[in-house]
Coordinates of C-alpha atoms in Angstrom, one line a residue:
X138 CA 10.3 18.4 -30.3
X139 CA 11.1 21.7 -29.6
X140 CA 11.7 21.9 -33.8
X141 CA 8.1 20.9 -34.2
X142 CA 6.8 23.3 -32.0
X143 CA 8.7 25.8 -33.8
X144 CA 7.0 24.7 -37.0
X145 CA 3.4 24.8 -35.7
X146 CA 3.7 28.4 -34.2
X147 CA 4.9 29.5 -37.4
X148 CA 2.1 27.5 -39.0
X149 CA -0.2 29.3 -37.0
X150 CA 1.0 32.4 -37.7
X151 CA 1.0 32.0 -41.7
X152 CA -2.7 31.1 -41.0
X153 CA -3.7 34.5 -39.0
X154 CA -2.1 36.6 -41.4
X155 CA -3.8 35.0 -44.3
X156 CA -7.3 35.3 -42.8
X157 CA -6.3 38.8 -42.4
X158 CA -5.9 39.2 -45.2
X159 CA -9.2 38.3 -46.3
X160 CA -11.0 40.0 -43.9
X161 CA -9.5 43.1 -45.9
X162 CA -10.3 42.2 -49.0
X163 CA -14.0 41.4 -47.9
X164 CA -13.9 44.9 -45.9
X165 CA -13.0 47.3 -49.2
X166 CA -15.6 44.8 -51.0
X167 CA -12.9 42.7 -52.7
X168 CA -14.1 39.3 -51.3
X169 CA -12.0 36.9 -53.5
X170 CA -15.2 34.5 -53.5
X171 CA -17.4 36.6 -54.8
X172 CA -16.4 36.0 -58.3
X173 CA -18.5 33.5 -59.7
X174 CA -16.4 33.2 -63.7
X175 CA -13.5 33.8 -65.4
X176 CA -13.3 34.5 -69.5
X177 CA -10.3 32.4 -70.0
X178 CA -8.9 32.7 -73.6
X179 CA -6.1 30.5 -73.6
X180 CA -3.8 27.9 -71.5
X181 CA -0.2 27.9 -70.7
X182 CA 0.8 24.4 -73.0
X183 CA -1.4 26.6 -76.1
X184 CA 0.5 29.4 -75.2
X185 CA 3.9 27.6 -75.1
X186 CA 3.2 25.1 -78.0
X187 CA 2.6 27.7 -80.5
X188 CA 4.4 30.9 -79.1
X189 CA 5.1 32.5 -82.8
X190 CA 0.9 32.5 -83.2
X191 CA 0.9 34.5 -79.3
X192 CA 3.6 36.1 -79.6
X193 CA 2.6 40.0 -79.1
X194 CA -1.3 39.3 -78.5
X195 CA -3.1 39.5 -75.1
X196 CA -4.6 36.9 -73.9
X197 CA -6.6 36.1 -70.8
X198 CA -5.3 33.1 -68.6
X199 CA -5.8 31.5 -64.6
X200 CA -4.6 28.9 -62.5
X201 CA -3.0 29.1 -59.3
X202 CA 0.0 31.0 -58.0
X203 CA 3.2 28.6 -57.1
X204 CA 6.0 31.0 -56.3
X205 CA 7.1 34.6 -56.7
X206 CA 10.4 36.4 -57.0
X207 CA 11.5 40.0 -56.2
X208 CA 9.3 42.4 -54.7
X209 CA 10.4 45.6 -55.8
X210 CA 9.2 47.5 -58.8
X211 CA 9.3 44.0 -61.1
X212 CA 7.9 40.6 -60.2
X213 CA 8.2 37.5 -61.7
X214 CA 5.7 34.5 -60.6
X215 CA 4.9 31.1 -62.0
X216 CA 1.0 30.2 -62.7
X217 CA 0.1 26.9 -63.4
X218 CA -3.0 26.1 -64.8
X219 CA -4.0 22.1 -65.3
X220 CA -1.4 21.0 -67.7
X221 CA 1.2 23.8 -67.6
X222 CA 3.4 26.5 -65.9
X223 CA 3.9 29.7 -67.6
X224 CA 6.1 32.7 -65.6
X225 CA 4.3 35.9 -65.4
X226 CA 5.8 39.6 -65.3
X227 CA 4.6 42.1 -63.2
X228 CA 5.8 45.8 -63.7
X229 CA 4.1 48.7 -61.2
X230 CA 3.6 50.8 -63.9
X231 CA 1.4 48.5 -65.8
X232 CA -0.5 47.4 -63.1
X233 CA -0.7 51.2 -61.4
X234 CA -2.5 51.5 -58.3
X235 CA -3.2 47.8 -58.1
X236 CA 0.6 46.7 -58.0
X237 CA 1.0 47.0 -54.3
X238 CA -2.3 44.4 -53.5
X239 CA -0.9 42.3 -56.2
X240 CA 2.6 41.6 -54.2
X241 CA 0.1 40.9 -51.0
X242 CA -1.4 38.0 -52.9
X243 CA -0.1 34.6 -51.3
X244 CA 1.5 31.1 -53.2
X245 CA -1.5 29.2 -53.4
X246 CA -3.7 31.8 -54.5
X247 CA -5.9 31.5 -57.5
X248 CA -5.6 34.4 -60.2
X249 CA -6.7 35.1 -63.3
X250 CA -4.9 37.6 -65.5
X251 CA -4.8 39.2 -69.2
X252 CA -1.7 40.4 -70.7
X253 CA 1.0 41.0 -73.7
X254 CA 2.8 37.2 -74.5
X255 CA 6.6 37.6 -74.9
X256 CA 10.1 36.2 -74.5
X257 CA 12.3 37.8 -71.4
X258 CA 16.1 38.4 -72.1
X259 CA 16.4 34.6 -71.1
X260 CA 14.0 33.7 -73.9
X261 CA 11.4 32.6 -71.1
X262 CA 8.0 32.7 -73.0
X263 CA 5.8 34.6 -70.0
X264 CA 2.7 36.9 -70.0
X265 CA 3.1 40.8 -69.2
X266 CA 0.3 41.3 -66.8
X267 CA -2.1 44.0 -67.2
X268 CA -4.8 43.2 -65.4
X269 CA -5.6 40.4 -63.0
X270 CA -8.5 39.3 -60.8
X271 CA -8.1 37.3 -57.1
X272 CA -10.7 34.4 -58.2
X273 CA -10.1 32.4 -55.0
X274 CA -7.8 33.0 -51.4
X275 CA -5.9 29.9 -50.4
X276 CA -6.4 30.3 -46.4
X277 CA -3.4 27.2 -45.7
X278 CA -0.2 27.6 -47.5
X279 CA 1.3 24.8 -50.0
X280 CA 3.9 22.8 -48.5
X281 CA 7.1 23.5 -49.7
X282 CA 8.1 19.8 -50.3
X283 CA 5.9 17.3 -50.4
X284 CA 8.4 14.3 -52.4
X285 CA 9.6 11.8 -49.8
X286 CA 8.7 8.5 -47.7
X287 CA 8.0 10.3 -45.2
X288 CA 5.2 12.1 -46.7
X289 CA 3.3 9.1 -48.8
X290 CA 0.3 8.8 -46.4
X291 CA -0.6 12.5 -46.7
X292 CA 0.0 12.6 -50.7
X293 CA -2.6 9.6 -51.0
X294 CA -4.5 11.8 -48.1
X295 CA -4.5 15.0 -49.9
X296 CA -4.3 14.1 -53.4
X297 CA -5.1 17.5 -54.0
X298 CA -2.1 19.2 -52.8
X299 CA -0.3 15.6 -54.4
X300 CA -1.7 17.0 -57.7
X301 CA -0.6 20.9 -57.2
X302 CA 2.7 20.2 -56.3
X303 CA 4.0 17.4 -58.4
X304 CA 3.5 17.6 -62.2
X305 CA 4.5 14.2 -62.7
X306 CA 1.6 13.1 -60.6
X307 CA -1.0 15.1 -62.7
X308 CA 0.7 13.4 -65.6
X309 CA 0.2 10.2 -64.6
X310 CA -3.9 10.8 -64.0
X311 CA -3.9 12.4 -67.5
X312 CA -2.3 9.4 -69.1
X313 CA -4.4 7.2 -67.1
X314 CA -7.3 8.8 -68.8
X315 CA -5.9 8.6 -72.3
X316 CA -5.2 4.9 -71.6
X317 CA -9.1 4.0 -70.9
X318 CA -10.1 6.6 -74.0
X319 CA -7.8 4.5 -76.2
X320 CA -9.1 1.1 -74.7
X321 CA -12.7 2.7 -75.6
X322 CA -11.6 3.9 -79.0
X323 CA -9.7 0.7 -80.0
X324 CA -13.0 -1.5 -78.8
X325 CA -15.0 1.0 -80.7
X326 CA -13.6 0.3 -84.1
X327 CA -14.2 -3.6 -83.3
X328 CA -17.9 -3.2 -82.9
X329 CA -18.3 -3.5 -79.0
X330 CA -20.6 -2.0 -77.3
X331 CA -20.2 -0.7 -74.2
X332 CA -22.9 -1.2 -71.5
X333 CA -23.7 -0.8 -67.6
X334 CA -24.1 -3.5 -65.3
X335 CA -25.6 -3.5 -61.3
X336 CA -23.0 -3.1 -58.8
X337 CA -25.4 -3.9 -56.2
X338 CA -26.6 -7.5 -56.6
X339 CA -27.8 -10.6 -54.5
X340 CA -25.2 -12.8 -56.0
X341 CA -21.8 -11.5 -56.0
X342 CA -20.6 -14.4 -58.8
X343 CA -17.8 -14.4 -61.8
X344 CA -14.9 -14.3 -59.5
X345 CA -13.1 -16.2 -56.2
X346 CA -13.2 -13.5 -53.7
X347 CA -15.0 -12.5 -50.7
X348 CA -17.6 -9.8 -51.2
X349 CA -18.5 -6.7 -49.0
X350 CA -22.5 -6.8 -47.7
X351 CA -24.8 -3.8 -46.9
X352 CA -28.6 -4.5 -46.1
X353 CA -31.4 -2.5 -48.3
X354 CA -33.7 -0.9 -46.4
X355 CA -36.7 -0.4 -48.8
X356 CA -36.3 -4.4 -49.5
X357 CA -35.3 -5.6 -46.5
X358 CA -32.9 -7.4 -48.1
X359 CA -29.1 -8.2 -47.8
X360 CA -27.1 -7.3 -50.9
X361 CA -24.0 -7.4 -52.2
X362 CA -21.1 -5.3 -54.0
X363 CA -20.1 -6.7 -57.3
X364 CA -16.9 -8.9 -57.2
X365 CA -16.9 -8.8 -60.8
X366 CA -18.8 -8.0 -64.3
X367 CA -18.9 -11.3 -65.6
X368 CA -22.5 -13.0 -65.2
X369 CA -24.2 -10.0 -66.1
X370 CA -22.4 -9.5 -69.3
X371 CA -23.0 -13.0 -70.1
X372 CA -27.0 -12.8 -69.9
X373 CA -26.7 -9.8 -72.7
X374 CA -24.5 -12.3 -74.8
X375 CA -27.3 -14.6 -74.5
X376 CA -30.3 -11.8 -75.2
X377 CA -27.8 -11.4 -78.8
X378 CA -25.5 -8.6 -78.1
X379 CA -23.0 -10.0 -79.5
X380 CA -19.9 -8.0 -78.8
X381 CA -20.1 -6.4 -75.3
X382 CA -17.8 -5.0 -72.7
X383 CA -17.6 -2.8 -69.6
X384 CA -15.4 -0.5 -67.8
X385 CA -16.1 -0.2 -63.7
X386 CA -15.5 -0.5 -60.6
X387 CA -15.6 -3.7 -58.4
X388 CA -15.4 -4.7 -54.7
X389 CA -13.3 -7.0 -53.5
X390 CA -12.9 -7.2 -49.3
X391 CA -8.9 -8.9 -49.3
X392 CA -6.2 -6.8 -48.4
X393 CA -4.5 -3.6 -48.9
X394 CA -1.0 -3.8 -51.0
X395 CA 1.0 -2.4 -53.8
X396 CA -0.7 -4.2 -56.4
X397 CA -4.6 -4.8 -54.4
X398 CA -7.1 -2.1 -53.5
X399 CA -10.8 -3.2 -52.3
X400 CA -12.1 -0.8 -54.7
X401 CA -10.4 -1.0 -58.4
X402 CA -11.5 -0.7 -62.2
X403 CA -12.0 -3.8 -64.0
X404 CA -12.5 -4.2 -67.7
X405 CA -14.4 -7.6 -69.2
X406 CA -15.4 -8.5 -72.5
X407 CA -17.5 -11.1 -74.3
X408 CA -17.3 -11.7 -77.7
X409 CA -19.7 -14.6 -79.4
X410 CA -18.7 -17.0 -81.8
X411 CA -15.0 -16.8 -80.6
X412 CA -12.7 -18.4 -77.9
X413 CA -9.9 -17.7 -76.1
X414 CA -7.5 -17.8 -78.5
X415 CA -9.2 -15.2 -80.4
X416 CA -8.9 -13.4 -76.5
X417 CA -5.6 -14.0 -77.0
X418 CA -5.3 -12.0 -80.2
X419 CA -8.0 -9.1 -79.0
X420 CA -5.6 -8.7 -75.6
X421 CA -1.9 -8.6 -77.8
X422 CA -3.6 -6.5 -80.7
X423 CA -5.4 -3.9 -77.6
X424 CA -2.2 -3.6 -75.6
X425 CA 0.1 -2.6 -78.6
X426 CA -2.8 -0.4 -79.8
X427 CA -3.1 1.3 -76.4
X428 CA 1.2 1.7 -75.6
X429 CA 1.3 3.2 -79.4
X430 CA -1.5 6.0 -78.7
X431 CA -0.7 6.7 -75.0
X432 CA 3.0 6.9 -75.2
X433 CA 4.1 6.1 -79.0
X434 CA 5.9 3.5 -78.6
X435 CA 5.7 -0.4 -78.1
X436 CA 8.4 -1.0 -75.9
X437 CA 7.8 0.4 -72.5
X438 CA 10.2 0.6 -69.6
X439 CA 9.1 -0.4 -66.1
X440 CA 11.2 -0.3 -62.7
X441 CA 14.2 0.3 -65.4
X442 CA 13.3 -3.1 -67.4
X443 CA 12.0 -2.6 -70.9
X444 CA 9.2 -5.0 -71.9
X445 CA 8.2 -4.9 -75.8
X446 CA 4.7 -5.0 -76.7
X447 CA 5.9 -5.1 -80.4
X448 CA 6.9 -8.7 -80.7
X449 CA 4.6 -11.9 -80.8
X450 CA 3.7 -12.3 -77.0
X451 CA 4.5 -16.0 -76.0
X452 CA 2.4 -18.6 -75.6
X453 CA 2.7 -21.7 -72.9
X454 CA 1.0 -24.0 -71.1
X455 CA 0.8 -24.3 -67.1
X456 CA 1.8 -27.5 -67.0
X457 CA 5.4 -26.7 -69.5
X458 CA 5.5 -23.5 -67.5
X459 CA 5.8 -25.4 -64.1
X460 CA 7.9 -28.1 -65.4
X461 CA 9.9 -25.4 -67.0
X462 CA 10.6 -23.5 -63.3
X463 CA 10.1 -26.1 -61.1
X464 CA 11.2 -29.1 -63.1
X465 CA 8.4 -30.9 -61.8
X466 CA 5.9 -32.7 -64.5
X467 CA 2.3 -32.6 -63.8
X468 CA 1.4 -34.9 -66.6
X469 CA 3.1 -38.1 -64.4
X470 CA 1.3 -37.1 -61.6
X471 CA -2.0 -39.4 -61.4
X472 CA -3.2 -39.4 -57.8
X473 CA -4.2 -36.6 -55.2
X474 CA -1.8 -38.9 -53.4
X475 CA 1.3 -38.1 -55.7
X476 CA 0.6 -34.7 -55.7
X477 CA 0.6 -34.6 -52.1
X478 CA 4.0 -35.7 -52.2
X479 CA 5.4 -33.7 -54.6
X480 CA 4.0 -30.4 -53.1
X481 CA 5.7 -32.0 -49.6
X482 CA 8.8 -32.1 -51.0
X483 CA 9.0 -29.0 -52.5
X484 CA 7.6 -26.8 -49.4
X485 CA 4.3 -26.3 -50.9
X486 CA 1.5 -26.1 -48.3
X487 CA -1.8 -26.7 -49.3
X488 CA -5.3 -27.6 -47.9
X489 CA -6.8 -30.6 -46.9
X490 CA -9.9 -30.4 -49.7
X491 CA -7.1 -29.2 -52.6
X492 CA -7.0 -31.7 -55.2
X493 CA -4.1 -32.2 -57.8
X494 CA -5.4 -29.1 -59.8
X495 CA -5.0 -27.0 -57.3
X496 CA -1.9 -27.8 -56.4
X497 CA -0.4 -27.6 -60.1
X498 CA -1.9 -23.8 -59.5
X499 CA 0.4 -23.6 -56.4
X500 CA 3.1 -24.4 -58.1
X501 CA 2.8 -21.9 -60.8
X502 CA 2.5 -19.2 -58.0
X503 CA 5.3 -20.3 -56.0
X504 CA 8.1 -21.2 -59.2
X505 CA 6.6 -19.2 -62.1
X506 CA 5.1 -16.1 -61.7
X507 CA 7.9 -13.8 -61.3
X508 CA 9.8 -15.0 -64.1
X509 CA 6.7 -13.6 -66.3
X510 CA 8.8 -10.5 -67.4
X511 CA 8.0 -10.5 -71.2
X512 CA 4.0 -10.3 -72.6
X513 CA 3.0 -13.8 -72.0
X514 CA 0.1 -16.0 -72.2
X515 CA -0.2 -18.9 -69.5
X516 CA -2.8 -21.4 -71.2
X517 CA -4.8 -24.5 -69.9
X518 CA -5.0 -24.4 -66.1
X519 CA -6.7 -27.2 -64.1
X520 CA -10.6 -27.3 -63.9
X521 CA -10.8 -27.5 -60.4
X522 CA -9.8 -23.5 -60.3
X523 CA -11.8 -22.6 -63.2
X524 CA -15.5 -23.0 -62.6
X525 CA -16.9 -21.1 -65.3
X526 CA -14.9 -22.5 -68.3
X527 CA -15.0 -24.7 -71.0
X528 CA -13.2 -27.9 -70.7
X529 CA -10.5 -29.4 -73.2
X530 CA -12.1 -31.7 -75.3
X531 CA -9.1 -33.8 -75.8
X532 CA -8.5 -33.0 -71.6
X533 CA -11.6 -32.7 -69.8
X534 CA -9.2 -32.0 -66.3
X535 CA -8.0 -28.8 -68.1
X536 CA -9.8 -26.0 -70.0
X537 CA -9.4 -23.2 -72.2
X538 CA -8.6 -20.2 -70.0
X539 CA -5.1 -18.4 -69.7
X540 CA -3.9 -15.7 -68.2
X541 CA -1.7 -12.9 -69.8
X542 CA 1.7 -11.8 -67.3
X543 CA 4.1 -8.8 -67.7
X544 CA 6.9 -7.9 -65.0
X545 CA 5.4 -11.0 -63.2
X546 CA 1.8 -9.7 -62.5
X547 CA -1.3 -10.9 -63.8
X548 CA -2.3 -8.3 -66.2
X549 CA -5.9 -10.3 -67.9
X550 CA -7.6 -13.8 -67.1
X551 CA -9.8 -15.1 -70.1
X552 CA -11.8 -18.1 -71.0
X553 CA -13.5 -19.9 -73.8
X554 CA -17.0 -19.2 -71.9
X555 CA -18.7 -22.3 -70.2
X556 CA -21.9 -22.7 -72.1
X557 CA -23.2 -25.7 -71.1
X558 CA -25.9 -25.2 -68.6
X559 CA -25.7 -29.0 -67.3
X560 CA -22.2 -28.7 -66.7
X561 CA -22.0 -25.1 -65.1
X562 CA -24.5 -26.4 -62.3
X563 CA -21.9 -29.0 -61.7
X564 CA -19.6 -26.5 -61.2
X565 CA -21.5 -24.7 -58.6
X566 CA -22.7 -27.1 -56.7
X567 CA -18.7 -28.1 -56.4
X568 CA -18.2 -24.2 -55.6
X569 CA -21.2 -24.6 -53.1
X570 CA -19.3 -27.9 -51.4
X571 CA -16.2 -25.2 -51.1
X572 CA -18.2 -23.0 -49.6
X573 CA -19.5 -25.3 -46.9
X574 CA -16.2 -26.3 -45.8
X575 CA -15.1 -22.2 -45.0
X576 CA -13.6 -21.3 -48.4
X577 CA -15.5 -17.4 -48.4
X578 CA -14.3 -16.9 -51.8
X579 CA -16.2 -19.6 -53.5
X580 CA -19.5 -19.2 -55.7
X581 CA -22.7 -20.0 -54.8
X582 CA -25.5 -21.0 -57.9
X583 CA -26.8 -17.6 -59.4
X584 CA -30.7 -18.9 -60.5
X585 CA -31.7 -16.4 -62.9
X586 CA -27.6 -17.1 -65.0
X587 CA -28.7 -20.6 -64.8
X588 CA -31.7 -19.7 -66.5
X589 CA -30.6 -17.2 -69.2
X590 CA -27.9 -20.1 -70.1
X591 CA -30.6 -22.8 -70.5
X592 CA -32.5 -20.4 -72.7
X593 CA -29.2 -20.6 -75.0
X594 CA -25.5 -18.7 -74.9
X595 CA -23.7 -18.9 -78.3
X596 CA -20.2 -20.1 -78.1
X597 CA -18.1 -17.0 -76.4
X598 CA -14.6 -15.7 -75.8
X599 CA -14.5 -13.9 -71.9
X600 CA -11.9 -11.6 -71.2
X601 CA -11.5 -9.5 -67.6
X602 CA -8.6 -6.7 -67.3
X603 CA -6.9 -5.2 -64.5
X604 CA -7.2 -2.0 -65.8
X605 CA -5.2 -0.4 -62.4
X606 CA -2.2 -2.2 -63.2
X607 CA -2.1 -1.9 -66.9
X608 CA -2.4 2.1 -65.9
X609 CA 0.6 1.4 -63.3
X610 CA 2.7 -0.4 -65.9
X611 CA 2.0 2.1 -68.7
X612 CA 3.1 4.8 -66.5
X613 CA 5.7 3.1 -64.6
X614 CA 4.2 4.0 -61.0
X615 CA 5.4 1.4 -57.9
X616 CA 2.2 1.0 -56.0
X617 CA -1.6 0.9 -57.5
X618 CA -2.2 3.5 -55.3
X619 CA -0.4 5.8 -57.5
X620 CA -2.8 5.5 -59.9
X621 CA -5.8 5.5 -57.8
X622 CA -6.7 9.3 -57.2
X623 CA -8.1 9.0 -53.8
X624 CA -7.0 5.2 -52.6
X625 CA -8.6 3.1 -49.6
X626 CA -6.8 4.7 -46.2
X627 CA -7.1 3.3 -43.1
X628 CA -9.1 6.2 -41.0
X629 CA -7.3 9.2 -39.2
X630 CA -8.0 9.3 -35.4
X631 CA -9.2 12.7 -35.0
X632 CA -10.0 12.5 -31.6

């Protein structure tokens, strides 16, 4: 205790000094926050990439002060700027009269400066400062550690300061944003176009979740957040855009772990006059394109397990992926009643209106899942948990849907589209029964999709991708919240 109080007088005293300090540069009319630009030539990675082209030329730079050394006649500090660190050398007879308010300047501080590139006896490539400019004061002082367990609610907090002090961080959020430019890029050269859907809609349809509410004043109407992208991108299919996909956030109101957020970036895609397995091919062809331009390679490494994008993904069915985990066949099961049974026996719980699709599905989550290491494909689930999907013709109680694992997450879920308007308001009505009996997460009939799919939807392949964890996977990060720059966080009590 006696530590931490320690700590905050110090803390405190840091602060005074600081705003001291910019009282005095406001009072000699040197207010730091005045300046409204800075004529930045270069950045530390140009200047470091291609050091023989700099090398004796001055240049202009700015970014942020993060530590200085000695204090006598020389200095040496480290700048960063957004994707870079570059050491700085400060002499008092370069910078004359102005040497003694440089050393007053605080870690933290924003700077710009102009100077002479050159190596240092220890071939450090730095920047002889001649000149420099306070651009901004920083008033509370960097931590000086901010790695650790300890400290994971205020990184996700302060993502800011996250970003400052850990490089790797700022890596990840650049890579993150290579990853959805390549996505773009690679969808580009097939012809899709990319559109915008509404995120605030009556009917919150296209996936089994619960959906957050808000009430529209000017309407006087409640609406929903989107739970998805689907129904929307469905009704452009049908008004002949044939190739369409979006990248956006959804709302889903479950829980907060490492793998869900409420808020999250989903991808989908519909393509007409394809089915899944031409999903199948788009999703193996994307992901190999995407690891190749973000990292260059196909084999990434994840939690210290490589998985390689550069083979043939596999391909199975969930009824040989149960029986090959659980060693229990589907295909002899007949009856509610035997599945019953079988789920008894194997410590399977279920609910009373579950019927024996469903419980093949809780199998697969209970015995499969995490053995879904490898790029793989799970194909033809049960039609009871796939309402908006085409049936098998050979198997009306299955349909063509699968959904695409790595390191034992569900990475994609696609579909050969339901296109049947008969048989999709079957499927809701079924959905509507669900939702009469307290399942929240079940659909309710959308009107106007019914309509658009009597006026006619080509045959279509539907694809929806996480694109949160493809970012975690690609940049081997524990916890979507990693790559989420400012996650969901239960409030601070301020009070």
């Amino acid at each position: 205790m006696q530590q931490e109080q320690t700590h905050e007088l110090d803390l405190n005293e840091v602060l005074r000094v600081r705003r001291e300090k910019l009282k005095e540069l406001q009072d000699s009319g040197n207010d730091p926050f005045v300046e409204v630009k800075y004529d930045k030539t270069h950045s530390a990675k140009q200047i470091k990439e291609s050091y023989e082209e700099f090398e004796g030329h001055t240049i202009s730079i700015a970014g942020r002060l993060m530590s200085k050394r000695g204090m006598g006649k020389v200095m040496f500090c480290d700048l960063a700027d957004m994707n870079e660190r570059i050491q700085l050398f400060i002499k008092k007879d370069l910078l004359e009269e102005s040497y003694d308010a440089f050393k007053k300047l605080d870690i933290g501080d924003i700077v710009g400066v102009k100077g002479e590139v050159f190596k240092t006896k220890t071939e450090e490539i730095s920047i002889k400062v001649h000149e420099y400019t306070l651009l901004s004061k920083s008033l509370i002082p960097l931590p000086e550690k901010f790695h650790g367990l300890t400290n994971t609610d205020l990184r996700y907090r302060q993502r800011y300061v996250d970003l400052i002090i850990n490089p790797e961080v700022k890596d990840t959020f650049i890579k993150r944003s290579k990853i959805i430019a390549a996505i773009r890029k690679y969808l580009s050269e097939q012809d899709f176009l990319e559109v915008e859907t509404p995120m605030l809609v009556s009917n919150a349809g296209g996936a089994a979740a619960r959906p957050f509410e808000t009430h529209f004043n000017a309407l006087d109407e409640d609406f929903k957040l989107r739970i998805s992208l689907e129904l929307y991108l469905k009704r452009l299919i049908v008004g002949g855009l044939d190739r369409v996909y979006e990248i956006g956030r959804v709302f889903r109101n479950e829980g907060l772990d490492t793998r869900h957020n409420p808020e999250f970036t989903l991808m989908e895609l519909y393509q007409a006059y394809t089915d899944y397995h031409g999903m199948m091919d788009l999703t193996e062809n994307l992901y190999r394109y995407v690891a190749q331009e973000v990292l260059g390679t196909t084999k990434i490494v994840y939690n210290g397990i490589e998985m390689d994008l550069g083979k043939p993904f596999e391909r199975i069915t969930m009824l040989d992926s149960v029986k090959k985990y659980s060693g229990v066949d589907f295909n002899e099961i007949n009856t509610i009643e035997e599945a019953r049974a079988v789920a008894d026996k194997h410590h399977i719980e279920y609910e009373e209106h579950h019927k024996k699709g469903d419980i093949l599905n809780l199998f697969f989550e209970e015995f499969v899942e995490e053995h879904l290491v490898q790029p793989t494909f799970v194909m033809d689930h049960p039609v009871e948990i796939s309402p908006l999907t085409k049936k098998k013709p050979e198997n009306p109680d299955y349909v063509e849907r699968f959904e695409f694992f790595m390191n034992g997450w569900e990475m994609a879920n696609a579909y050969s589209e339901l296109n049947d308007p008969i048989d999709q308001r079957e499927r809701f009505k079924a959905q509507e029964a669900l939702l009469a009996l307290g399942d929240e997460e079940a659909n309710t009939t959308d009107e106007d999709f019914m309509n658009a799919l009597e006026i006619g939807m080509p045959p279509t392949g539907g694809i929806g991708f996480g694109i949160d964890r493809m970012c975690m996977l690609l940049t081997d990060s524990a916890a979507i919240r990693d790559v989420l720059l400012f996650p969901t966080m239960k409030p601070l009590d301020n009070k």
